[in-house]
Coordinates of C-alpha atoms in Angstrom, one line a residue:
M1 CA -28.3 -15.5 101.5
M2 CA -28.8 -15.8 105.0
P3 CA -27.3 -15.2 107.3
T4 CA -24.7 -12.6 106.2
F5 CA -21.6 -12.4 106.8
N6 CA -20.5 -8.7 106.1
F7 CA -21.5 -7.0 109.5
E8 CA -20.5 -4.8 112.8
F9 CA -21.2 -5.3 116.3
A10 CA -21.5 -2.6 118.8
T11 CA -22.6 -2.9 122.7
A12 CA -22.8 -1.1 125.9
G13 CA -18.9 -0.9 127.0
K14 CA -19.5 -2.8 130.0
I15 CA -22.6 -5.1 130.8
L16 CA -22.4 -6.2 134.5
F17 CA -25.5 -8.8 135.0
G18 CA -26.9 -10.8 138.1
T19 CA -28.9 -10.9 141.2
G20 CA -27.6 -8.1 143.4
S21 CA -25.2 -6.9 141.0
L22 CA -26.8 -3.0 141.1
N23 CA -24.5 -2.7 144.3
Q24 CA -21.8 -1.7 142.0
I25 CA -23.5 0.9 140.6
G26 CA -20.9 3.4 143.2
D27 CA -18.1 1.2 141.9
C28 CA -18.9 1.8 138.7
A29 CA -20.2 5.7 138.4
R30 CA -17.1 7.0 140.6
P31 CA -14.7 6.9 137.7
L32 CA -17.2 8.7 135.4
G33 CA -18.2 11.7 136.9
S34 CA -18.9 13.5 139.9
R35 CA -22.8 15.0 139.8
V36 CA -25.2 12.5 138.2
L37 CA -28.7 12.6 136.3
L38 CA -30.7 10.0 137.7
V39 CA -33.5 9.4 135.2
T40 CA -36.3 7.2 136.7
G41 CA -39.7 6.6 135.3
R42 CA -43.2 7.8 137.1
T43 CA -42.6 5.8 140.2
S44 CA -39.2 7.6 141.1
A45 CA -39.1 5.7 144.7
R46 CA -38.3 2.6 143.0
A47 CA -35.1 4.3 142.2
D48 CA -33.8 5.4 146.0
R49 CA -31.6 2.6 146.4
A50 CA -29.9 3.4 143.7
R51 CA -29.9 6.7 144.7
S52 CA -28.3 5.8 148.3
L53 CA -25.8 4.0 146.6
L54 CA -24.7 6.9 144.6
E55 CA -24.7 9.3 147.2
S56 CA -22.5 6.7 149.5
A57 CA -20.3 6.6 146.7
G58 CA -20.0 10.4 147.1
L59 CA -21.7 11.2 144.5
G60 CA -24.2 14.3 144.0
V61 CA -27.4 12.9 142.2
V62 CA -30.2 14.6 141.1
Q63 CA -33.5 13.3 140.1
F64 CA -35.8 13.7 136.9
S65 CA -38.5 11.8 136.1
V66 CA -40.5 10.6 133.1
A67 CA -43.7 9.5 133.4
G68 CA -44.8 7.7 130.3
E69 CA -43.1 7.1 127.0
P70 CA -40.4 10.0 126.6
T71 CA -41.9 12.9 124.2
V72 CA -38.7 15.7 122.5
D73 CA -40.1 18.0 125.1
E74 CA -39.4 16.0 128.1
V75 CA -36.1 15.1 126.6
A76 CA -35.3 18.6 125.9
A77 CA -36.3 19.6 129.6
G78 CA -33.9 16.3 131.0
I79 CA -31.3 18.3 128.8
E80 CA -32.2 21.9 130.7
K81 CA -31.7 19.8 133.6
A82 CA -28.4 18.4 133.5
R83 CA -27.2 21.6 131.9
C84 CA -28.4 24.1 134.8
E85 CA -27.4 21.3 137.5
K86 CA -24.1 21.1 135.9
C87 CA -24.1 17.1 136.0
D88 CA -21.3 15.1 133.9
L89 CA -23.1 11.4 134.7
V90 CA -26.5 10.2 133.7
V91 CA -27.9 7.2 134.7
G92 CA -31.7 5.4 133.4
F93 CA -33.0 3.3 136.3
G94 CA -36.4 2.0 134.9
G95 CA -38.1 0.9 132.0
G96 CA -37.4 1.6 128.0
S97 CA -38.6 4.9 128.7
A98 CA -36.3 5.8 131.6
I99 CA -33.6 4.4 129.9
D100 CA -34.4 5.8 126.4
T101 CA -34.8 9.2 127.8
A102 CA -30.9 8.7 129.8
K103 CA -29.2 8.2 126.7
A104 CA -31.2 10.9 124.5
V105 CA -30.2 13.6 127.5
A106 CA -26.6 12.0 127.9
V107 CA -26.3 12.4 124.1
L108 CA -27.8 15.6 123.2
T109 CA -26.6 17.1 126.5
A110 CA -23.0 17.0 124.5
N111 CA -24.0 17.8 121.2
G112 CA -26.6 20.3 121.5
G113 CA -29.8 21.5 120.0
A114 CA -32.9 19.9 120.1
P115 CA -34.3 16.3 120.3
L116 CA -36.0 17.1 116.6
D117 CA -32.5 18.2 115.1
Y118 CA -32.0 14.6 115.3
L119 CA -34.7 12.7 114.8
E120 CA -35.2 10.3 112.0
V121 CA -38.1 10.6 109.9
V122 CA -40.2 13.5 111.3
G123 CA -37.1 15.2 112.8
R124 CA -34.0 17.3 110.2
G125 CA -32.1 13.7 111.0
R126 CA -28.4 15.7 111.7
P127 CA -26.0 12.8 112.1
I128 CA -24.7 13.3 116.0
T129 CA -21.0 13.9 116.1
K130 CA -20.3 13.7 119.7
P131 CA -20.1 11.6 122.8
G132 CA -22.6 12.0 125.3
V133 CA -21.9 12.6 128.8
P134 CA -21.4 9.2 130.7
C135 CA -24.1 7.4 130.8
I136 CA -25.0 4.2 133.1
A137 CA -28.5 2.2 132.1
V138 CA -30.1 0.1 134.8
P139 CA -33.3 -1.5 133.9
T140 CA -36.4 -2.5 135.8
T141 CA -38.2 -4.7 133.0
A142 CA -37.4 -7.5 131.2
G143 CA -38.4 -6.1 127.4
S144 CA -36.8 -3.8 125.8
G145 CA -33.1 -4.6 125.8
A146 CA -32.3 -0.7 125.9
E147 CA -29.5 -1.0 128.3
V148 CA -27.1 -1.8 125.3
T149 CA -29.7 -0.6 121.8
R150 CA -28.1 2.6 120.1
N151 CA -31.5 4.1 120.0
S152 CA -33.6 5.7 121.7
V153 CA -37.2 6.0 120.6
L154 CA -38.9 9.5 121.2
A155 CA -42.8 10.4 120.9
V156 CA -43.5 13.8 118.5
P157 CA -47.0 14.7 119.5
S158 CA -47.3 17.1 116.9
H159 CA -46.7 14.2 114.4
K160 CA -48.4 11.3 116.2
V161 CA -45.6 9.2 115.6
K162 CA -42.9 8.1 117.4
A163 CA -39.2 8.4 116.1
S164 CA -35.6 7.3 116.5
L165 CA -32.5 9.2 117.3
R166 CA -29.5 7.2 116.1
S167 CA -26.4 6.4 117.2
E168 CA -23.1 4.7 119.2
F169 CA -23.3 7.1 121.1
L170 CA -26.4 6.3 122.7
L171 CA -24.8 2.8 124.1
P172 CA -24.6 3.2 127.5
R173 CA -20.8 3.3 129.1
V174 CA -22.3 0.6 131.1
A175 CA -25.4 -1.9 131.6
I176 CA -26.1 -3.0 135.1
V177 CA -28.8 -5.7 134.3
D178 CA -30.1 -7.1 138.1
P179 CA -32.9 -9.6 138.1
E180 CA -33.9 -8.7 141.6
L181 CA -34.9 -5.5 140.6
T182 CA -37.8 -7.2 138.2
R183 CA -39.4 -9.8 140.9
D184 CA -42.2 -6.9 142.3
L185 CA -43.4 -6.1 138.5
P186 CA -47.0 -6.3 137.8
S187 CA -48.3 -9.8 135.9
Q188 CA -49.6 -7.5 133.0
V189 CA -46.2 -5.4 132.9
T190 CA -43.9 -8.4 132.7
A191 CA -46.3 -9.9 130.3
A192 CA -46.6 -7.2 127.7
T193 CA -42.4 -6.6 128.3
G194 CA -41.8 -10.1 128.0
L195 CA -43.8 -10.2 124.8
D196 CA -41.9 -7.3 123.9
T197 CA -38.5 -9.7 124.1
L198 CA -40.1 -12.5 122.6
T199 CA -40.6 -10.0 119.5
Q200 CA -37.2 -8.5 119.7
L201 CA -35.4 -11.9 119.7
I202 CA -37.3 -13.5 116.3
E203 CA -37.4 -10.5 114.1
P204 CA -33.7 -10.2 114.1
Y205 CA -33.6 -13.7 113.9
V206 CA -35.5 -14.0 110.9
C207 CA -34.6 -10.0 109.4
V208 CA -32.7 -9.3 106.3
R209 CA -29.4 -8.5 108.4
A210 CA -29.6 -11.6 110.4
N211 CA -26.1 -12.2 110.9
P212 CA -24.1 -15.4 112.6
F213 CA -23.2 -13.7 116.0
T214 CA -26.8 -11.9 116.5
D215 CA -28.0 -15.6 116.0
G216 CA -25.8 -16.8 118.9
F217 CA -28.0 -14.2 121.1
C218 CA -31.3 -15.6 120.0
E219 CA -30.9 -19.2 119.1
R220 CA -28.1 -21.7 119.4
I221 CA -27.9 -25.7 119.2
G222 CA -27.4 -27.5 121.8
P223 CA -29.2 -28.7 125.0
H224 CA -27.2 -26.8 127.6
A225 CA -27.3 -23.9 124.7
N226 CA -30.5 -22.1 126.5
V227 CA -30.1 -18.5 125.1
G228 CA -32.7 -16.1 123.9
L229 CA -36.0 -17.6 122.8
R230 CA -35.1 -20.5 124.9
L231 CA -35.2 -18.5 128.5
V232 CA -38.5 -17.0 127.0
A233 CA -39.8 -19.9 126.0
R234 CA -39.6 -21.5 129.7
S235 CA -39.7 -18.9 131.9
L236 CA -42.0 -16.3 130.9
R237 CA -44.7 -18.0 131.7
R238 CA -44.0 -18.7 135.1
A239 CA -42.7 -15.0 135.4
Y240 CA -46.1 -14.3 135.2
E241 CA -47.3 -16.6 137.4
N242 CA -45.3 -16.3 140.3
G243 CA -43.5 -12.6 140.2
Q244 CA -41.2 -14.0 142.9
D245 CA -39.9 -16.6 141.1
I246 CA -35.9 -15.8 140.7
S247 CA -35.1 -18.3 138.5
A248 CA -37.7 -16.9 135.5
R249 CA -36.9 -13.7 136.7
Q250 CA -33.1 -13.8 135.6
D251 CA -34.2 -16.2 132.7
M252 CA -36.4 -13.5 131.2
S253 CA -33.5 -10.2 132.1
L254 CA -31.1 -12.6 130.1
A255 CA -33.0 -12.5 127.4
S256 CA -34.5 -8.9 126.9
L257 CA -30.4 -8.3 127.5
C258 CA -29.9 -11.0 124.8
S259 CA -32.5 -9.4 122.6
G260 CA -31.6 -5.4 123.0
I261 CA -28.3 -6.8 121.4
A262 CA -29.5 -8.9 118.7
L263 CA -31.9 -5.9 117.6
A264 CA -29.3 -3.5 117.8
N265 CA -26.9 -5.2 115.3
A266 CA -29.2 -6.9 113.1
G267 CA -32.3 -5.3 112.8
L268 CA -35.8 -5.3 113.5
G269 CA -39.1 -5.8 111.3
A270 CA -42.6 -5.2 110.4
V271 CA -43.6 -5.7 114.3
H272 CA -41.6 -2.7 115.1
G273 CA -42.5 -0.9 111.9
F274 CA -46.0 -0.6 113.4
A275 CA -45.3 -0.1 116.8
A276 CA -44.0 3.1 115.9
P277 CA -46.9 4.6 113.9
V278 CA -49.2 3.4 116.5
G279 CA -47.3 4.2 119.4
G280 CA -47.4 7.6 118.3
A281 CA -50.7 8.3 117.3
F282 CA -52.3 6.0 120.4
P283 CA -52.3 6.0 124.4
A284 CA -50.8 2.1 123.3
G285 CA -47.8 0.6 125.8
H286 CA -45.3 -0.7 123.2
G287 CA -44.8 -4.3 124.5
A288 CA -48.6 -4.7 124.3
V289 CA -48.4 -3.3 120.6
C290 CA -45.9 -5.8 119.7
A291 CA -47.9 -8.5 121.4
A292 CA -50.7 -7.4 119.2
L293 CA -49.1 -7.8 115.8
L294 CA -46.6 -10.4 116.4
P295 CA -48.6 -13.7 115.7
V296 CA -50.4 -11.9 112.1
V297 CA -46.7 -10.8 111.0
M298 CA -45.1 -13.8 111.2
E299 CA -48.3 -15.4 109.5
V300 CA -48.0 -13.2 106.7
N301 CA -44.4 -12.9 106.8
L302 CA -44.3 -17.0 106.0
R303 CA -47.1 -16.9 103.3
V304 CA -45.3 -14.0 101.3
L305 CA -42.1 -15.8 101.8
R306 CA -43.2 -19.7 100.6
S307 CA -45.6 -17.5 97.8
K308 CA -42.5 -15.0 96.2
L309 CA -39.3 -16.1 98.1
P310 CA -39.9 -20.2 98.0
D311 CA -36.2 -21.0 98.4
S312 CA -35.5 -18.5 101.2
P313 CA -33.7 -19.9 104.2
V314 CA -36.3 -17.8 106.6
I315 CA -38.4 -20.5 106.1
A316 CA -36.8 -22.8 107.7
R317 CA -35.3 -20.1 110.7
Y318 CA -39.3 -19.8 111.2
Q319 CA -39.2 -23.9 111.7
Q320 CA -36.5 -23.3 113.9
I321 CA -38.6 -21.0 116.1
A322 CA -41.3 -23.3 116.3
E323 CA -38.9 -26.3 117.7
I324 CA -37.9 -24.4 120.2
L325 CA -40.9 -22.4 121.6
T326 CA -43.0 -25.7 121.2
G327 CA -40.2 -27.9 122.6
Q328 CA -41.1 -30.6 119.5
A329 CA -38.8 -31.7 117.1
G330 CA -40.2 -31.0 113.3
A331 CA -42.9 -28.6 114.9
S332 CA -44.0 -26.7 111.8
P333 CA -43.8 -22.4 111.4
E334 CA -47.7 -22.5 112.2
D335 CA -47.0 -24.4 115.5
G336 CA -44.8 -21.1 116.7
I337 CA -47.4 -18.8 114.7
A338 CA -50.3 -20.8 117.1
W339 CA -47.6 -21.3 120.4
V340 CA -47.5 -17.4 120.0
R341 CA -51.5 -16.7 120.0
D342 CA -51.9 -18.9 122.6
L343 CA -49.4 -17.1 124.9
R344 CA -50.9 -13.9 124.1
E345 CA -54.0 -15.2 125.2
V346 CA -52.9 -16.7 128.8
L347 CA -51.0 -13.5 129.3
R348 CA -54.1 -11.7 128.6
I349 CA -52.6 -9.4 126.3
P350 CA -55.9 -8.0 124.2
G351 CA -55.9 -6.6 120.6
L352 CA -54.9 -3.3 119.0
S353 CA -58.5 -2.2 119.4
A354 CA -58.6 -2.1 123.0
H355 CA -56.2 0.8 122.3
G356 CA -58.6 2.6 120.1
I357 CA -57.9 1.8 116.7
T358 CA -60.6 1.3 114.4
Q359 CA -60.6 0.3 110.9
A360 CA -60.6 4.0 109.9
D361 CA -57.4 4.2 111.2
V362 CA -56.0 1.8 109.3
P363 CA -55.3 3.6 106.4
D364 CA -52.9 6.3 107.6
L365 CA -51.0 4.0 110.1
V366 CA -50.1 1.7 107.0
E367 CA -48.6 4.6 104.9
K368 CA -46.9 5.6 108.0
A369 CA -45.6 1.9 108.5
A370 CA -44.4 1.9 104.8
R371 CA -42.0 4.4 106.0
A372 CA -40.4 3.4 108.8
S373 CA -37.0 2.3 109.1
S374 CA -37.3 -1.5 110.7
M375 CA -39.9 -2.1 108.1
K376 CA -36.4 -2.3 106.1
A377 CA -35.1 -5.5 107.2
N378 CA -38.4 -7.5 107.0
P379 CA -37.5 -10.6 105.8
A380 CA -39.7 -9.8 102.7
P381 CA -41.1 -7.2 101.2
L382 CA -45.0 -6.5 101.7
S383 CA -47.0 -4.8 100.1
R384 CA -49.6 -1.9 101.3
E385 CA -52.5 -4.6 100.9
E386 CA -50.7 -6.9 103.3
L387 CA -49.5 -4.3 105.8
Q388 CA -53.7 -3.4 105.9
E389 CA -54.4 -7.3 106.2
I390 CA -52.0 -7.3 109.1
L391 CA -52.8 -3.9 111.1
V392 CA -56.7 -5.5 110.9
K393 CA -56.1 -9.0 112.0
S394 CA -54.6 -7.5 114.8
L395 CA -57.4 -5.4 116.2

């Protein structure tokens, strides 16, 4: 039965949302520590204001940058730097990569060992047993929702895969979501991260662990209930076309926050089941991979549900998604899939072949995806043939 009425819920200890909320970082940080490891993305200068605010609050600041999506070696280097510099607080400032790095460094600094000791699938999978040093997450993109998730996705180049650390201890102590920080994002980053948000609102809403609480972050009935999917439907294209539209940026930042809360407490599905092996084996950004896969996964899931689980309430949920995205009462699930395809075209998101993936790579990626933890929450079990179909159609 869907949604389930047996569920648990956990999120960041405190969430500050709104234009100008970055100004409160010093007040948030001061009670948590005295020396900060400030983890940033490739362009560390974007964090200059955050650093200044932290220093003005009397904290020492040491910076650590990650050039792209984090690897286990980069996280190990961050842990070493935090220990050598005697940092007792970690601040992640940037996109999902910077925040996932900060979360991993914070928790593993306190737990000891190497990232592979705790990593699922390709690591030893040891449980994280102790809280990390306090962590504050400040997203500068509207996409991953990593500021409120209880996992950290790390690349393992030796295995050509990405896998997750998972623990409630990975939840940041404070999340500061300031839409102002997203105004200068390039249009293609806005597109890819925005479609990641869309994926992270659709998958928790249709997955096997959907529940009434997370449903409220994805979709809510009522003319004034603008959350989750409704925010993406009305504002992603606007944010892409005009990055300085602060109303659209605010909508997308809120949608991203909602998506992170939903996925952390319900789960995901086949899109993210594929995203980890694809992103681990090829130089493809997570959001772009999700965008390429999303409409095909929706199409195949719907077909499988109708043929094998015709009484599933998820079919009606796909129709609700379509009505929200298209703005049309009575829209069919196929109309929703077409809307996603059209948006992907407008936002100029290419297929997976643009990242070097060919049909020869399909069998190995399918085998890895079938074992991914996200695949377990997909609304319908998918055969190897169906998984192969998804990947081929997404090229």
